[in-house]
Amino acid sequence: MPRPTIEEVAALAGVSRSTVSRVVNGSSSVSSDALAAVHDAIARLGYAPNRAARSLASRQTHAIGLVVPEDTTRFFGDPFLASVVAGISSRLADSEYILNLLIASDDPDGKMTRFVRNGGVDAAIIVSHHASDSFVERIAEAIPVVFGGRPATVRTSDIIVDVDNLTAARDAVAHLIALGRTRIATITGTMTMSVSVDRRDGYRAALADAGLQPAGEIDGDFSEQGGAEAARRLLAQDEHPDAIFVASDLMARGAIGVLRSAGLRVPHDVAVIGFDDSPLAEASDLTSVRQPMFTQGEMLAGMVIDLLAGRRPEPLTILPTELVVRGSAPAV
């Protein structure tokens, strides 16, 4: 069937083409009778506005880009990113905007950057930002952006939604110390990311508070395989740790698998704390730092919408965290 036209809507509703256009674009300068007639005609014909034509006329795409500087394996396998995207999608469902996923660990030929800078999206949400992601900076220079997590280099114009990663990590390690653990190691995320540095620094601060020395700091690359390999390296030391603070639940699951394969009991021999409190933490009885990932996604989307409407959100929003205690590091 041919696609219904705006002229057909106008004829059925008994109004002018310009009146239909005003209704479709949300104008208030339409009488209630005309508004009802146009909506009835749209429903009967199954009319949908030509978004491409409207975009050319308004120079807007009504699309928001989610820029994730990671490879697809990390994006689709990380429960943190999945929860944030779910929150973004939930908020955009109540708006006129659609979400475009822009996933790339690098942009060597500038394809993604050109797409964005040439008007592919109206604004962008950037998550999982690395210090080496120079193409992200070029995107941020061209369109309104909001960062999920603190970028490697913060500019005065940046708008950021984050948690206090340093304090959250410090509190988690303090919990391990309160359990009587003294040989506490950490498996960090990728150290080119501010989130990883902050969680590592919180770990160090808690040990310093208690007069303890680190029992090992190994990068697990925010992947389950990386967490497993980091645990193997920790167990290869002269004396293995009696507790491990892990910077994500995904890495913690990999680490726990290795510990158990080595005949160690969790938490009796090695207590483990993760970060995110994703669904897999509950499923594996993992003590974890809960961060409101879905809420962060909702807020990121809402702030981008505010920017596009000419409203300026707060430059920095810090969401609360909570240590959720389970069997891998139970309370005393």
XYZ file of C-alpha atoms in Angstrom:
332
model
C 0.000 0.000 0.000
C 1.285 3.506 -0.781
C 2.210 5.600 2.228
C -0.569 8.081 3.213
C 0.338 11.693 2.508
C -0.187 14.851 4.493
C -2.530 16.058 1.731
C -4.750 13.003 2.246
C -4.851 13.682 5.998
C -5.846 17.291 5.321
C -8.603 16.256 2.891
C -10.077 13.674 5.283
C -9.935 16.084 8.216
C -11.379 18.948 6.176
C -8.501 21.312 7.039
C -5.557 22.841 5.213
C -2.206 21.151 4.739
C -0.569 23.790 6.966
C -2.984 22.946 9.787
C -1.997 19.282 9.625
C 1.659 20.323 9.633
C 1.118 22.435 12.747
C -0.592 19.542 14.548
C 2.167 17.079 13.595
C 4.827 19.489 14.837
C 3.082 20.110 18.154
C 1.966 23.676 17.581
C -0.643 25.068 19.998
C -2.098 27.491 17.429
C -4.770 25.016 16.306
C -8.414 24.940 17.398
C -9.625 21.997 19.443
C -12.023 20.934 16.696
C -9.273 20.976 14.053
C -6.913 19.151 16.397
C -9.452 16.377 16.978
C -10.236 16.095 13.268
C -6.562 15.823 12.310
C -5.805 13.210 14.984
C -8.827 11.188 13.841
C -7.680 11.357 10.209
C -4.144 10.364 11.142
C -5.431 7.335 13.046
C -7.787 6.248 10.258
C -5.172 6.566 7.530
C -2.241 5.258 9.558
C -0.286 8.358 8.614
C 3.294 8.775 9.888
C 5.289 11.999 9.324
C 8.244 11.776 6.957
C 11.040 12.185 9.481
C 13.688 12.612 6.812
C 11.848 15.520 5.226
C 11.227 17.125 8.614
C 14.906 16.735 9.471
C 15.970 18.511 6.286
C 13.598 21.366 7.015
C 14.519 21.780 10.676
C 18.169 20.672 10.462
C 17.401 18.234 13.277
C 17.563 14.442 13.182
C 15.664 13.856 16.430
C 18.316 11.222 17.120
C 20.685 11.033 20.071
C 23.932 9.110 19.710
C 25.204 6.794 22.422
C 28.959 6.821 21.874
C 30.701 3.821 23.467
C 34.465 3.692 22.774
C 34.664 -0.100 23.238
C 34.623 -3.150 21.017
C 31.323 -4.952 20.526
C 32.319 -7.866 22.781
C 32.722 -5.542 25.744
C 29.565 -3.592 24.935
C 27.236 -6.573 24.630
C 28.841 -8.555 27.463
C 29.036 -5.909 30.196
C 26.020 -5.773 32.565
C 26.906 -2.186 33.553
C 26.547 -0.941 29.988
C 23.387 -2.989 29.478
C 21.719 -1.379 32.501
C 22.759 2.139 31.491
C 21.407 1.631 27.955
C 18.139 0.315 29.395
C 17.793 3.502 31.446
C 18.558 5.709 28.451
C 16.018 3.866 26.296
C 13.366 4.116 29.002
C 13.713 7.887 29.224
C 13.819 8.436 25.467
C 10.650 6.356 25.019
C 8.692 9.298 26.441
C 10.329 11.793 24.070
C 10.469 12.481 20.341
C 14.069 11.257 20.154
C 15.432 7.904 19.007
C 18.734 6.338 20.084
C 21.611 5.610 17.693
C 24.316 3.255 19.005
C 27.818 4.296 17.933
C 30.183 1.561 19.134
C 33.872 1.631 18.221
C 37.055 1.080 20.210
C 38.755 3.561 17.867
C 37.908 5.759 14.897
C 41.088 5.583 12.780
C 39.492 6.708 9.525
C 37.259 9.301 11.177
C 34.043 7.659 9.947
C 32.151 7.968 13.228
C 33.416 11.480 13.869
C 32.365 12.645 10.405
C 28.934 11.091 10.825
C 28.383 12.995 14.066
C 29.946 16.277 12.982
C 27.993 16.243 9.694
C 24.668 16.192 11.520
C 24.041 12.464 11.983
C 22.692 13.072 15.500
C 21.561 16.140 17.427
C 23.529 15.327 20.592
C 25.426 12.458 22.222
C 25.798 10.527 25.450
C 29.343 9.261 25.976
C 30.093 6.361 28.320
C 33.169 4.198 28.999
C 35.594 6.962 28.066
C 39.360 6.267 27.823
C 42.220 8.758 27.937
C 43.263 7.700 24.427
C 39.846 8.370 22.867
C 40.766 11.559 21.014
C 37.852 11.142 18.599
C 35.463 11.595 21.537
C 36.918 15.052 22.116
C 36.256 15.969 18.476
C 32.649 14.848 18.859
C 32.247 16.895 22.040
C 33.490 19.977 20.202
C 30.765 19.649 17.554
C 27.509 18.802 19.351
C 26.023 18.888 22.870
C 27.257 15.920 24.927
C 26.722 14.443 28.373
C 29.263 12.076 29.942
C 28.370 8.946 31.888
C 31.343 8.848 34.234
C 34.107 11.409 34.495
C 36.099 11.764 31.261
C 39.876 11.515 31.336
C 40.168 15.272 30.826
C 37.358 17.381 32.262
C 36.531 20.687 30.587
C 34.600 23.484 32.267
C 31.726 22.966 29.820
C 31.330 19.237 30.491
C 28.159 17.770 31.985
C 28.798 14.567 33.940
C 26.701 11.963 35.769
C 28.807 9.716 37.996
C 29.194 8.070 41.395
C 31.905 8.715 43.971
C 34.038 5.775 42.916
C 36.894 6.569 45.280
C 34.729 6.680 48.412
C 32.729 3.630 47.354
C 35.917 1.599 46.855
C 37.354 2.862 50.120
C 34.247 1.750 52.015
C 34.272 -1.670 50.330
C 37.888 -2.320 51.295
C 37.191 -1.038 54.827
C 34.547 -3.775 55.032
C 37.182 -6.389 54.158
C 39.514 -4.968 56.797
C 36.697 -5.128 59.375
C 36.417 -8.855 58.571
C 40.031 -9.236 59.745
C 41.564 -9.569 56.282
C 45.097 -8.203 56.061
C 46.417 -9.382 52.671
C 44.029 -7.522 50.414
C 44.622 -7.303 46.669
C 42.676 -5.512 43.950
C 41.776 -6.328 40.370
C 41.395 -2.992 38.623
C 39.640 -1.934 35.464
C 41.477 -0.523 32.478
C 43.812 2.126 33.893
C 43.260 4.535 31.005
C 39.815 5.232 32.531
C 39.135 7.635 35.395
C 36.742 5.166 37.013
C 39.538 2.593 37.315
C 41.986 5.068 38.784
C 39.441 6.275 41.340
C 38.551 2.762 42.500
C 42.232 1.837 42.736
C 42.909 5.001 44.744
C 40.013 4.235 47.098
C 41.483 0.767 47.671
C 44.860 2.261 48.485
C 43.345 4.864 50.803
C 41.514 2.241 52.869
C 44.701 0.188 53.256
C 46.663 3.289 54.276
C 44.004 4.110 56.877
C 44.576 0.673 58.423
C 48.365 0.679 58.069
C 48.287 -2.168 55.536
C 50.240 -2.683 52.331
C 48.671 -3.711 48.997
C 48.806 -7.458 48.369
C 48.726 -6.972 44.610
C 47.227 -4.637 41.995
C 46.478 -6.199 38.605
C 44.531 -4.801 35.642
C 41.640 -7.069 34.671
C 40.453 -4.993 31.701
C 36.824 -4.960 32.927
C 36.267 -8.403 31.364
C 35.494 -11.796 32.857
C 38.552 -13.291 31.155
C 40.695 -10.438 32.455
C 39.435 -11.016 35.993
C 40.283 -14.696 35.740
C 43.802 -14.018 34.456
C 44.389 -11.425 37.181
C 43.344 -13.965 39.834
C 45.801 -16.507 38.410
C 48.592 -13.956 38.707
C 47.621 -13.160 42.288
C 47.688 -16.849 43.198
C 51.133 -17.195 41.608
C 52.595 -14.794 44.193
C 54.611 -16.145 47.108
C 51.611 -15.610 49.400
C 48.142 -15.385 47.958
C 45.741 -12.691 49.218
C 43.051 -13.403 51.785
C 40.704 -10.859 50.174
C 40.271 -9.226 46.764
C 38.459 -6.011 45.903
C 37.436 -6.287 42.248
C 36.446 -3.189 40.257
C 33.476 -4.873 38.499
C 31.151 -7.822 39.034
C 32.099 -9.293 35.680
C 35.785 -9.463 36.620
C 34.822 -10.773 40.069
C 32.965 -13.704 38.508
C 36.058 -14.619 36.498
C 38.263 -14.323 39.582
C 35.992 -16.468 41.770
C 36.000 -19.222 39.158
C 39.798 -19.358 39.286
C 39.897 -19.294 43.092
C 37.523 -22.229 43.344
C 39.369 -24.165 40.643
C 42.507 -23.749 42.762
C 40.739 -25.358 45.734
C 40.245 -22.104 47.661
C 36.982 -21.422 49.459
C 35.145 -18.127 49.089
C 34.930 -16.422 51.548
C 36.734 -18.674 54.031
C 40.106 -18.578 52.294
C 39.603 -15.496 50.108
C 36.812 -12.944 50.540
C 35.731 -11.135 47.357
C 33.893 -7.864 46.731
C 32.780 -6.691 43.298
C 31.401 -3.423 41.967
C 28.088 -2.567 40.197
C 25.681 -4.958 41.969
C 24.553 -6.186 38.576
C 22.130 -9.152 38.284
C 25.053 -11.582 38.187
C 26.141 -10.408 41.668
C 22.898 -11.610 43.208
C 23.001 -14.795 41.156
C 26.522 -15.632 42.407
C 26.047 -14.460 46.031
C 28.658 -11.762 45.465
C 29.106 -8.852 47.866
C 29.153 -5.793 45.620
C 28.999 -2.017 45.557
C 25.604 -1.064 44.174
C 25.533 1.875 41.797
C 22.234 3.045 40.229
C 23.063 2.150 36.637
C 19.516 2.318 35.255
C 18.940 5.658 36.989
C 22.211 6.964 35.583
C 21.000 6.108 32.082
C 17.681 7.864 32.662
C 19.449 10.965 33.940
C 21.902 11.051 31.036
C 19.044 10.945 28.534
C 17.068 13.565 30.431
C 20.024 15.925 30.522
C 20.615 15.602 26.773
C 16.959 16.421 26.168
C 17.334 19.458 28.447
C 20.367 20.637 26.497
C 18.516 20.356 23.192
C 15.617 22.322 24.693
C 17.962 25.137 25.697
C 18.100 24.238 29.386
C 21.462 23.867 31.143
C 21.703 20.922 33.586
C 23.996 20.882 36.601
C 27.585 20.274 35.446
C 28.168 17.407 37.901
C 25.656 14.976 39.371
C 26.923 12.378 41.848
C 24.599 9.428 42.456
C 24.677 7.390 45.688
C 26.269 3.961 46.132
C 25.671 1.217 48.674
C 27.628 -1.853 49.728
C 25.345 -4.882 49.368
C 26.711 -7.620 51.624
C 26.328 -11.240 50.501
C 28.098 -14.554 50.958
C 31.407 -13.756 49.232
C 32.304 -11.289 52.016
C 29.621 -11.616 54.721
C 29.312 -9.316 57.714
C 31.044 -10.342 60.906
